[in-house]
Coordinates of C-alpha atoms in Angstrom, one line a residue:
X1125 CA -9.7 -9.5 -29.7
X1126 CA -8.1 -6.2 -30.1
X1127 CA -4.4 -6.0 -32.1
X1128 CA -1.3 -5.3 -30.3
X1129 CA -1.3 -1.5 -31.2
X1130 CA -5.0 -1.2 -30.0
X1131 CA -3.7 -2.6 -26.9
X1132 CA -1.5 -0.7 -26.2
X1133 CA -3.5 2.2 -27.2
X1134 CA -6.1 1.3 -24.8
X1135 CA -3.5 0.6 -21.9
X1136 CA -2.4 4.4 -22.4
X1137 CA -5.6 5.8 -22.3
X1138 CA -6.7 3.8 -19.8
X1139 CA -3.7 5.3 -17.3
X1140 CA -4.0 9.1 -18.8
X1141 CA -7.6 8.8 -17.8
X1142 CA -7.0 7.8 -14.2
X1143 CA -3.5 10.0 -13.6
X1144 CA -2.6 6.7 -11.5
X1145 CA -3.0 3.2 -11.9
X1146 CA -1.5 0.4 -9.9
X1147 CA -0.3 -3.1 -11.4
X1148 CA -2.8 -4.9 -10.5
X1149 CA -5.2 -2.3 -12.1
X1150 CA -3.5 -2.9 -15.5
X1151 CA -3.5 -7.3 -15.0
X1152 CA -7.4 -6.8 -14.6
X1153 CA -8.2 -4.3 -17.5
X1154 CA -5.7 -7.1 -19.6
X1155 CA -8.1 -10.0 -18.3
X1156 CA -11.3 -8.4 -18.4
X1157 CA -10.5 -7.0 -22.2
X1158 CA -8.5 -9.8 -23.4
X1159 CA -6.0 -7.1 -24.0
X1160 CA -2.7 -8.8 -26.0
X1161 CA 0.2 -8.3 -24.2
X1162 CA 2.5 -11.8 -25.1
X1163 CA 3.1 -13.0 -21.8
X1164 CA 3.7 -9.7 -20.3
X1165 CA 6.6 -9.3 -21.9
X1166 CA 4.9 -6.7 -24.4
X1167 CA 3.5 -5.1 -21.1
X1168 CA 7.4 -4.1 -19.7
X1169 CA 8.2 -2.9 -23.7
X1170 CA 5.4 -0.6 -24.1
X1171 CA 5.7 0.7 -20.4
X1172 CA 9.8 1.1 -20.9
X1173 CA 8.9 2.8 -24.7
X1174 CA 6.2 5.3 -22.8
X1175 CA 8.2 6.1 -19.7
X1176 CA 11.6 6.9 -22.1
X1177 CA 9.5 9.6 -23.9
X1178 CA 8.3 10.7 -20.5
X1179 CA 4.5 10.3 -20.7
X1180 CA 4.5 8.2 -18.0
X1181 CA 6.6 6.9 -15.1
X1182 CA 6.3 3.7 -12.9
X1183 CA 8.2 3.2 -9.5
X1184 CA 7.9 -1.2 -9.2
X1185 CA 8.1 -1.4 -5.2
X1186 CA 5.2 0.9 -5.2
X1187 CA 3.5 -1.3 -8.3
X1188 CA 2.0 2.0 -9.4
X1189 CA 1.9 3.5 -13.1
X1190 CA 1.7 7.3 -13.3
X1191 CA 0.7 9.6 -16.4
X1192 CA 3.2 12.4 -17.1
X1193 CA 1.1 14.3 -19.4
X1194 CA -2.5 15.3 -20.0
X1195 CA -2.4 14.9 -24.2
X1196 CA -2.9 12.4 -26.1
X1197 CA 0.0 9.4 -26.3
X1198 CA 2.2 8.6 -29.1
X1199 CA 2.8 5.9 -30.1

């Protein structure tokens, strides 16, 4: 079972990859990799940390995740 920070490294990846993902995109890669998000609550931090920095952005009526760059992110 991956670590919080490979988590989150793989979530990031995961939506830089695509350029879009939607919500529901993100609860299956969580289920299918056992990804560690602590009741989901980890999921909204590391969204709100990565859309502050402006890598990403997320609009939650549209339940979509976009990447804002094509680097690698920080963490």
């Amino acid at each position: 079972m991956p670590t919080y920070i490979e988590a989150e490294v793989e979530l990031l990846e995961f939506i830089h990859q695509r350029g879009s993902v939607s919500f529901q995109e993100i609860f299956e890669l969580q289920s299918r990799q056992k990804l560690l998000f602590g009741l989901n609550i980890g999921l909204a931090d590391i969204l709100w940390r990565h859309r502050s920095r402006g890598e990403i952005d997320y609009d939650i009526k549209e339940g979509v995740v976009n990447s804002r760059i094509q680097q690698q992110p920080t963490l």
